[in-house]
């Protein structure tokens, strides 16, 4: 073993984490259960979409050449509202059929005019303007049979689940959700709802981290809070390592005497790095405990969220070959002063307002790493490079939350 990488750049931390991989499992689930899951294989369409030429409008179908000298008057020879009704219809010169959105086109028709631009009287329709060819949705214009519309790794958002159904799949091969243990540490922690004694605070990190795990499409379990004793911590880590794919502890990774997660990982675990040049969130560690990957997240609530987003989420996505979910990034102009730091990538919590020259970032809330409201009530994190001084009006990159 070489020397332990200490206080590393975020990129280096991500590289070190990447060397630890996960054995993923593929399972097949029904459409109702595949939301927020990761597609395990390329998914080819079973059908053409649309499967037949159909109308994009409620209106009339006819031959375009009959409508160019508007207003034109055509004879209505039928109505098509559902498949089958077009079978015996052939549009001849001077004729039209009434047609509903999505209904198949009759033979002979090559255009549509929406009902709002027509009037009818005694079996005839009068068109206020020429009919429109692109109001026909052509067979296969969205997807052709066999075409791979979603590739392995796609994160199944609601519209993608709709796309799976459109392609004719009733069940989808997805990556089995990772089972992720969340362990909070600290003698001072009490469960919300209980009465606080002197010196105690409510345990909040595990609830937020649990939400972040679900956001990535995995299965969090909040284990009991561990007090500041090595024995309790060791026991909890041993049993978690047997049952879970990944362990996320929080608290106890700083320099202090009572920072037992750091201590136990140094003495008894397999530690891959400790501390990252990231603010907030410089104390984290990564390694394995009995071969199970473990991130030691900081105890400060904002730090634990930031470290999850910047370090844990990219590693999980990589280890499961997932292409999402990502937070969108954008550029914004600084509307208030924000403070960078000398040697850390610094993330400040800001509100985003949209102005006529683009987005503006306002730092409105006190930025302490213990102040979870600064994260909860903000819309973005501004990314400030180490050693740069930023002024009002500067353009910065932001991560939209
Ligand atoms: P630590 O790294 O354990 O010294 O924790 C740093 C700060 O975060 C301390 O003020 C802790 O009380 C607080 N903290 C640690 N764990 C949690 C938690 N699970 N929920 C809320 N605050 C926490
Ligand atoms: Mg602690």
XYZ file of C-alpha atoms and ligand atoms in Angstrom:
425
model
C 0.000 0.000 0.000
C 1.288 3.437 -0.937
C 0.601 6.499 1.151
C -3.073 7.322 1.681
C -4.287 9.999 -0.785
C -5.175 12.924 1.474
C -7.070 16.170 0.733
C -7.392 15.312 -2.964
C -9.010 17.278 -5.805
C -12.590 16.234 -6.572
C -11.517 14.759 -9.933
C -8.888 12.618 -8.252
C -11.394 11.471 -5.638
C -13.795 10.454 -8.433
C -10.990 8.567 -10.195
C -10.077 6.687 -7.035
C -13.731 5.764 -6.393
C -14.106 4.501 -9.989
C -11.534 1.764 -9.363
C -14.048 0.164 -7.001
C -16.782 -1.444 -9.076
C -20.100 -3.108 -8.291
C -21.595 -6.352 -9.524
C -24.959 -5.267 -10.941
C -27.893 -7.623 -11.503
C -30.514 -7.347 -14.253
C -34.192 -7.956 -13.516
C -37.344 -7.629 -15.574
C -40.133 -5.443 -14.179
C -43.559 -4.394 -15.415
C -44.109 -0.916 -16.850
C -45.709 0.289 -13.605
C -42.549 -0.550 -11.684
C -39.892 0.797 -14.016
C -40.136 4.493 -13.131
C -36.770 5.971 -12.060
C -35.009 2.732 -12.941
C -31.977 2.207 -15.164
C -32.523 0.435 -18.459
C -30.192 -2.571 -18.593
C -30.209 -3.253 -22.353
C -30.853 -1.430 -25.624
C -34.603 -1.396 -26.271
C -35.723 -1.804 -29.911
C -39.239 -0.812 -30.920
C -41.620 -3.717 -31.619
C -43.724 -1.548 -33.927
C -43.721 1.426 -36.258
C -44.853 4.588 -34.473
C -47.403 5.568 -35.550
C -48.405 2.137 -36.824
C -50.593 3.696 -39.594
C -51.098 7.075 -41.295
C -53.546 9.115 -39.187
C -54.964 12.573 -38.702
C -53.283 15.050 -36.344
C -56.496 17.100 -36.088
C -60.239 16.862 -35.632
C -61.480 18.044 -39.031
C -61.823 16.833 -42.600
C -59.588 14.754 -44.882
C -59.467 15.364 -48.648
C -57.257 15.770 -51.748
C -55.081 18.857 -51.440
C -55.540 19.771 -55.110
C -59.295 20.191 -54.497
C -58.705 22.897 -51.883
C -56.232 25.338 -53.411
C -58.870 27.801 -54.698
C -60.303 28.654 -51.268
C -63.046 28.827 -50.235
C -63.781 25.396 -51.660
C -66.892 23.282 -51.179
C -66.607 19.480 -50.933
C -69.142 16.696 -50.502
C -68.950 14.849 -47.130
C -69.024 11.129 -47.881
C -68.534 9.683 -44.381
C -67.016 9.863 -40.919
C -63.912 8.073 -39.601
C -63.579 7.976 -35.901
C -61.870 4.606 -35.391
C -59.855 1.991 -37.274
C -61.895 -0.063 -39.756
C -64.249 2.764 -40.710
C -61.910 3.878 -43.504
C -61.953 0.447 -45.185
C -64.656 1.137 -47.731
C -63.926 4.797 -48.293
C -62.010 6.139 -51.290
C -61.859 9.903 -51.611
C -62.573 11.035 -55.173
C -62.278 14.569 -56.620
C -64.651 16.970 -54.864
C -65.104 14.741 -51.762
C -64.097 14.885 -48.078
C -64.587 12.770 -44.937
C -65.066 13.955 -41.412
C -62.104 12.602 -39.353
C -61.090 12.567 -35.692
C -57.596 13.010 -34.239
C -55.678 9.717 -34.415
C -58.135 8.039 -36.803
C -56.675 6.266 -39.866
C -56.648 8.126 -43.147
C -58.932 6.961 -45.982
C -57.436 6.067 -49.351
C -57.200 8.975 -51.764
C -56.814 11.642 -49.043
C -53.491 13.451 -48.714
C -54.314 16.370 -46.404
C -56.421 17.594 -43.477
C -58.116 20.819 -42.499
C -59.018 21.365 -38.863
C -62.702 21.735 -38.011
C -62.285 25.351 -36.813
C -61.545 26.470 -40.391
C -64.591 24.782 -41.906
C -68.384 25.118 -41.983
C -70.929 22.488 -42.998
C -74.347 22.646 -44.615
C -76.591 19.982 -46.157
C -73.893 17.324 -46.584
C -71.207 19.717 -47.843
C -68.177 21.261 -46.108
C -66.768 24.680 -47.000
C -63.036 25.194 -46.348
C -61.791 28.691 -45.506
C -58.279 27.910 -46.728
C -56.284 25.182 -48.538
C -55.901 21.935 -46.596
C -52.624 21.014 -44.871
C -50.492 17.997 -45.792
C -48.408 17.898 -42.610
C -51.519 17.375 -40.473
C -51.137 13.739 -41.486
C -48.995 11.735 -39.069
C -47.189 9.276 -41.322
C -46.689 5.610 -40.435
C -43.237 5.199 -38.808
C -42.426 8.918 -38.778
C -41.526 8.813 -35.045
C -39.985 5.346 -34.853
C -39.550 2.423 -37.165
C -39.864 -1.198 -36.073
C -36.503 -2.465 -34.746
C -35.144 1.016 -34.093
C -33.376 1.373 -30.715
C -35.034 4.409 -29.159
C -33.614 3.924 -25.657
C -30.091 2.657 -25.013
C -28.744 0.679 -22.064
C -28.113 3.031 -19.163
C -31.079 5.305 -19.894
C -32.688 6.604 -16.716
C -36.411 5.892 -17.042
C -38.172 9.228 -16.663
C -41.984 9.381 -17.018
C -41.839 10.176 -20.747
C -39.352 7.339 -21.315
C -41.702 4.912 -19.570
C -44.372 6.180 -21.997
C -41.949 5.533 -24.859
C -41.378 1.931 -23.652
C -45.139 1.391 -23.762
C -45.429 3.026 -27.214
C -42.786 0.587 -28.473
C -44.933 -2.316 -27.293
C -42.940 -3.524 -24.283
C -44.962 -4.694 -21.298
C -41.907 -5.471 -19.164
C -38.496 -3.859 -19.131
C -35.016 -5.188 -18.263
C -33.608 -2.866 -15.587
C -30.660 -2.819 -13.196
C -31.696 -4.226 -9.825
C -31.870 -1.403 -7.305
C -28.785 -1.123 -5.124
C -29.471 -1.730 -1.446
C -27.847 1.172 0.345
C -27.390 1.388 4.118
C -27.428 4.832 5.714
C -25.798 5.089 9.117
C -25.795 8.285 11.173
C -23.272 8.656 13.946
C -23.164 10.836 17.027
C -24.189 10.735 20.696
C -26.026 14.040 20.266
C -28.572 12.749 17.731
C -32.266 12.303 18.599
C -35.084 11.196 16.321
C -37.464 13.964 15.195
C -40.565 13.817 17.391
C -38.675 13.003 20.562
C -37.964 15.575 23.237
C -34.519 17.140 22.978
C -32.391 17.095 26.128
C -29.615 19.558 26.669
C -26.938 19.338 23.951
C -29.015 17.167 21.641
C -30.126 17.893 18.057
C -32.492 16.191 15.672
C -30.944 13.654 13.349
C -31.680 14.951 9.846
C -28.982 13.727 7.492
C -30.275 10.200 7.035
C -33.656 11.481 5.819
C -32.144 13.772 3.190
C -29.597 11.174 2.068
C -32.370 8.618 1.798
C -34.163 10.965 -0.622
C -31.003 11.393 -2.671
C -30.653 7.589 -2.920
C -34.270 7.328 -4.136
C -33.668 10.152 -6.621
C -30.997 7.929 -8.206
C -33.479 5.051 -8.340
C -32.017 2.903 -5.558
C -33.265 1.515 -2.252
C -32.178 3.262 0.937
C -32.413 1.778 4.421
C -31.837 4.067 7.370
C -30.167 1.938 10.024
C -30.240 2.935 13.687
C -28.062 5.867 14.722
C -24.724 4.750 16.094
C -23.419 6.421 19.219
C -19.826 7.510 19.440
C -18.400 4.106 20.416
C -16.113 1.978 18.287
C -17.819 -1.275 19.299
C -21.271 -0.172 18.225
C -19.894 1.243 14.980
C -17.908 -1.920 14.205
C -20.935 -4.148 14.825
C -23.170 -1.998 12.636
C -20.620 -1.858 9.805
C -20.092 -5.634 9.956
C -23.753 -6.420 9.609
C -24.355 -3.702 6.992
C -21.471 -4.999 4.865
C -23.149 -8.425 4.720
C -26.539 -7.153 3.647
C -26.018 -4.048 1.526
C -24.309 -3.105 -1.739
C -23.065 0.206 -0.376
C -22.717 1.857 3.031
C -23.108 5.597 3.555
C -22.167 6.803 7.006
C -22.452 10.407 8.049
C -20.640 12.253 10.784
C -17.407 11.344 12.502
C -14.982 11.848 9.615
C -13.179 15.011 10.706
C -9.903 15.400 12.570
C -11.269 15.172 16.117
C -10.731 12.571 18.809
C -14.400 11.484 18.482
C -14.406 11.157 14.707
C -14.728 7.418 14.935
C -15.676 6.593 11.349
C -12.371 8.000 10.174
C -10.552 6.258 13.022
C -12.097 2.813 12.453
C -11.535 3.030 8.692
C -7.886 3.953 9.256
C -7.289 1.128 11.714
C -9.584 -1.655 10.557
C -11.036 -0.808 7.122
C -9.573 -0.404 3.669
C -9.332 3.358 3.208
C -8.791 4.704 -0.359
C -8.743 8.415 0.375
C -9.657 10.876 3.082
C -10.597 14.536 2.628
C -11.433 16.285 -0.635
C -10.810 19.857 -1.822
C -14.493 20.687 -1.736
C -16.370 23.354 0.265
C -18.659 22.634 1.930
C -17.800 19.004 2.371
C -14.054 18.634 2.753
C -13.944 15.750 5.293
C -15.288 12.717 3.327
C -13.588 9.379 3.014
C -14.019 6.417 0.684
C -12.947 2.822 0.996
C -14.290 -0.659 1.622
C -15.375 -2.427 4.790
C -15.241 -6.216 4.403
C -15.230 -5.628 0.617
C -18.363 -3.472 0.659
C -17.811 0.074 -0.631
C -18.299 2.753 2.001
C -18.475 6.539 1.808
C -17.968 8.424 5.057
C -19.981 11.600 4.527
C -19.537 14.649 6.732
C -21.946 15.275 9.601
C -22.777 18.847 8.715
C -26.087 18.631 6.885
C -25.209 20.840 3.884
C -21.871 19.073 3.515
C -23.493 15.643 3.429
C -25.836 16.745 0.608
C -23.076 18.406 -1.395
C -20.756 15.410 -1.056
C -23.537 13.064 -2.108
C -24.246 15.099 -5.238
C -20.619 15.718 -6.203
C -19.022 12.402 -5.244
C -21.458 9.624 -4.332
C -23.983 10.205 -7.153
C -21.351 10.214 -9.949
C -19.816 7.036 -8.537
C -23.185 5.255 -8.287
C -24.114 6.315 -11.835
C -20.769 5.069 -13.094
C -20.894 1.779 -11.184
C -24.387 1.043 -12.546
C -23.631 2.449 -16.042
C -26.545 4.858 -15.630
C -26.883 7.952 -17.795
C -28.968 9.821 -15.252
C -30.459 11.434 -13.419
C -28.301 14.534 -13.701
C -28.838 17.990 -12.353
C -28.956 20.372 -15.280
C -26.132 22.907 -15.454
C -26.390 26.457 -16.770
C -24.504 29.728 -16.677
C -25.674 32.697 -14.653
C -24.423 36.159 -13.786
C -23.640 36.903 -10.165
C -26.115 39.409 -8.734
C -24.514 39.386 -5.273
C -21.002 38.889 -4.020
C -20.024 35.248 -3.386
C -16.887 34.061 -1.681
C -14.557 31.499 -3.184
C -11.778 29.786 -1.226
C -8.059 29.450 -1.828
C -7.739 25.727 -2.409
C -11.215 24.157 -2.599
C -13.872 23.931 -5.290
C -16.539 25.984 -3.525
C -20.287 25.624 -3.925
C -22.508 28.459 -2.723
C -26.269 28.093 -2.435
C -28.144 30.667 -4.493
C -31.569 31.642 -5.789
C -31.911 31.944 -9.540
C -33.850 34.700 -11.231
C -34.411 35.009 -14.920
C -33.747 38.469 -16.427
C -33.693 39.775 -19.976
C -29.957 38.989 -20.278
C -30.264 35.459 -18.911
C -30.095 33.957 -15.431
C -28.965 35.797 -12.305
C -27.653 34.129 -9.138
C -28.411 35.740 -5.765
C -26.855 34.507 -2.552
C -29.602 35.279 -0.045
C -29.093 32.853 2.814
C -26.381 32.479 5.434
C -23.985 29.858 4.051
C -22.972 27.859 7.128
C -22.483 24.156 6.384
C -24.761 23.401 9.343
C -27.598 25.466 7.846
C -29.680 22.983 5.850
C -32.161 25.778 5.045
C -29.493 27.305 2.807
C -29.730 24.180 0.643
C -33.435 23.557 1.043
C -34.499 27.081 0.084
C -32.034 27.570 -2.774
C -32.430 26.740 -6.428
C -28.838 26.210 -7.460
C -25.238 25.738 -6.420
C -22.733 28.139 -7.980
C -19.421 26.491 -8.807
C -16.472 28.665 -7.775
C -12.976 27.630 -8.819
C -10.283 27.677 -6.127
C -8.114 30.780 -5.929
C -10.339 32.959 -8.172
C -11.937 36.145 -6.954
C -15.499 36.642 -8.187
C -17.258 39.985 -8.605
C -20.855 41.001 -9.180
C -21.638 40.593 -12.909
C -19.207 37.697 -13.458
C -20.552 34.706 -15.353
C -20.454 31.470 -13.351
C -21.536 27.894 -13.861
C -24.464 26.731 -11.727
C -25.917 23.323 -10.908
C -29.712 23.588 -10.851
C -31.191 21.694 -7.907
P -19.322 15.424 13.107
O -18.625 15.348 11.790
O -19.807 14.107 13.577
O -18.503 16.150 14.118
O -20.600 16.321 12.855
C -20.482 17.646 12.412
C -21.727 18.418 12.770
O -22.843 17.846 12.120
C -22.059 18.411 14.250
O -22.576 19.675 14.577
C -23.109 17.339 14.357
O -23.958 17.533 15.452
C -23.852 17.478 13.050
N -24.419 16.200 12.651
C -23.764 15.019 12.592
N -24.566 14.037 12.179
C -25.772 14.596 11.958
C -27.023 14.092 11.523
N -27.166 12.799 11.220
N -28.052 14.959 11.404
C -27.886 16.260 11.690
N -26.734 16.814 12.096
C -25.676 15.983 12.244
Mg -20.197 13.306 15.378
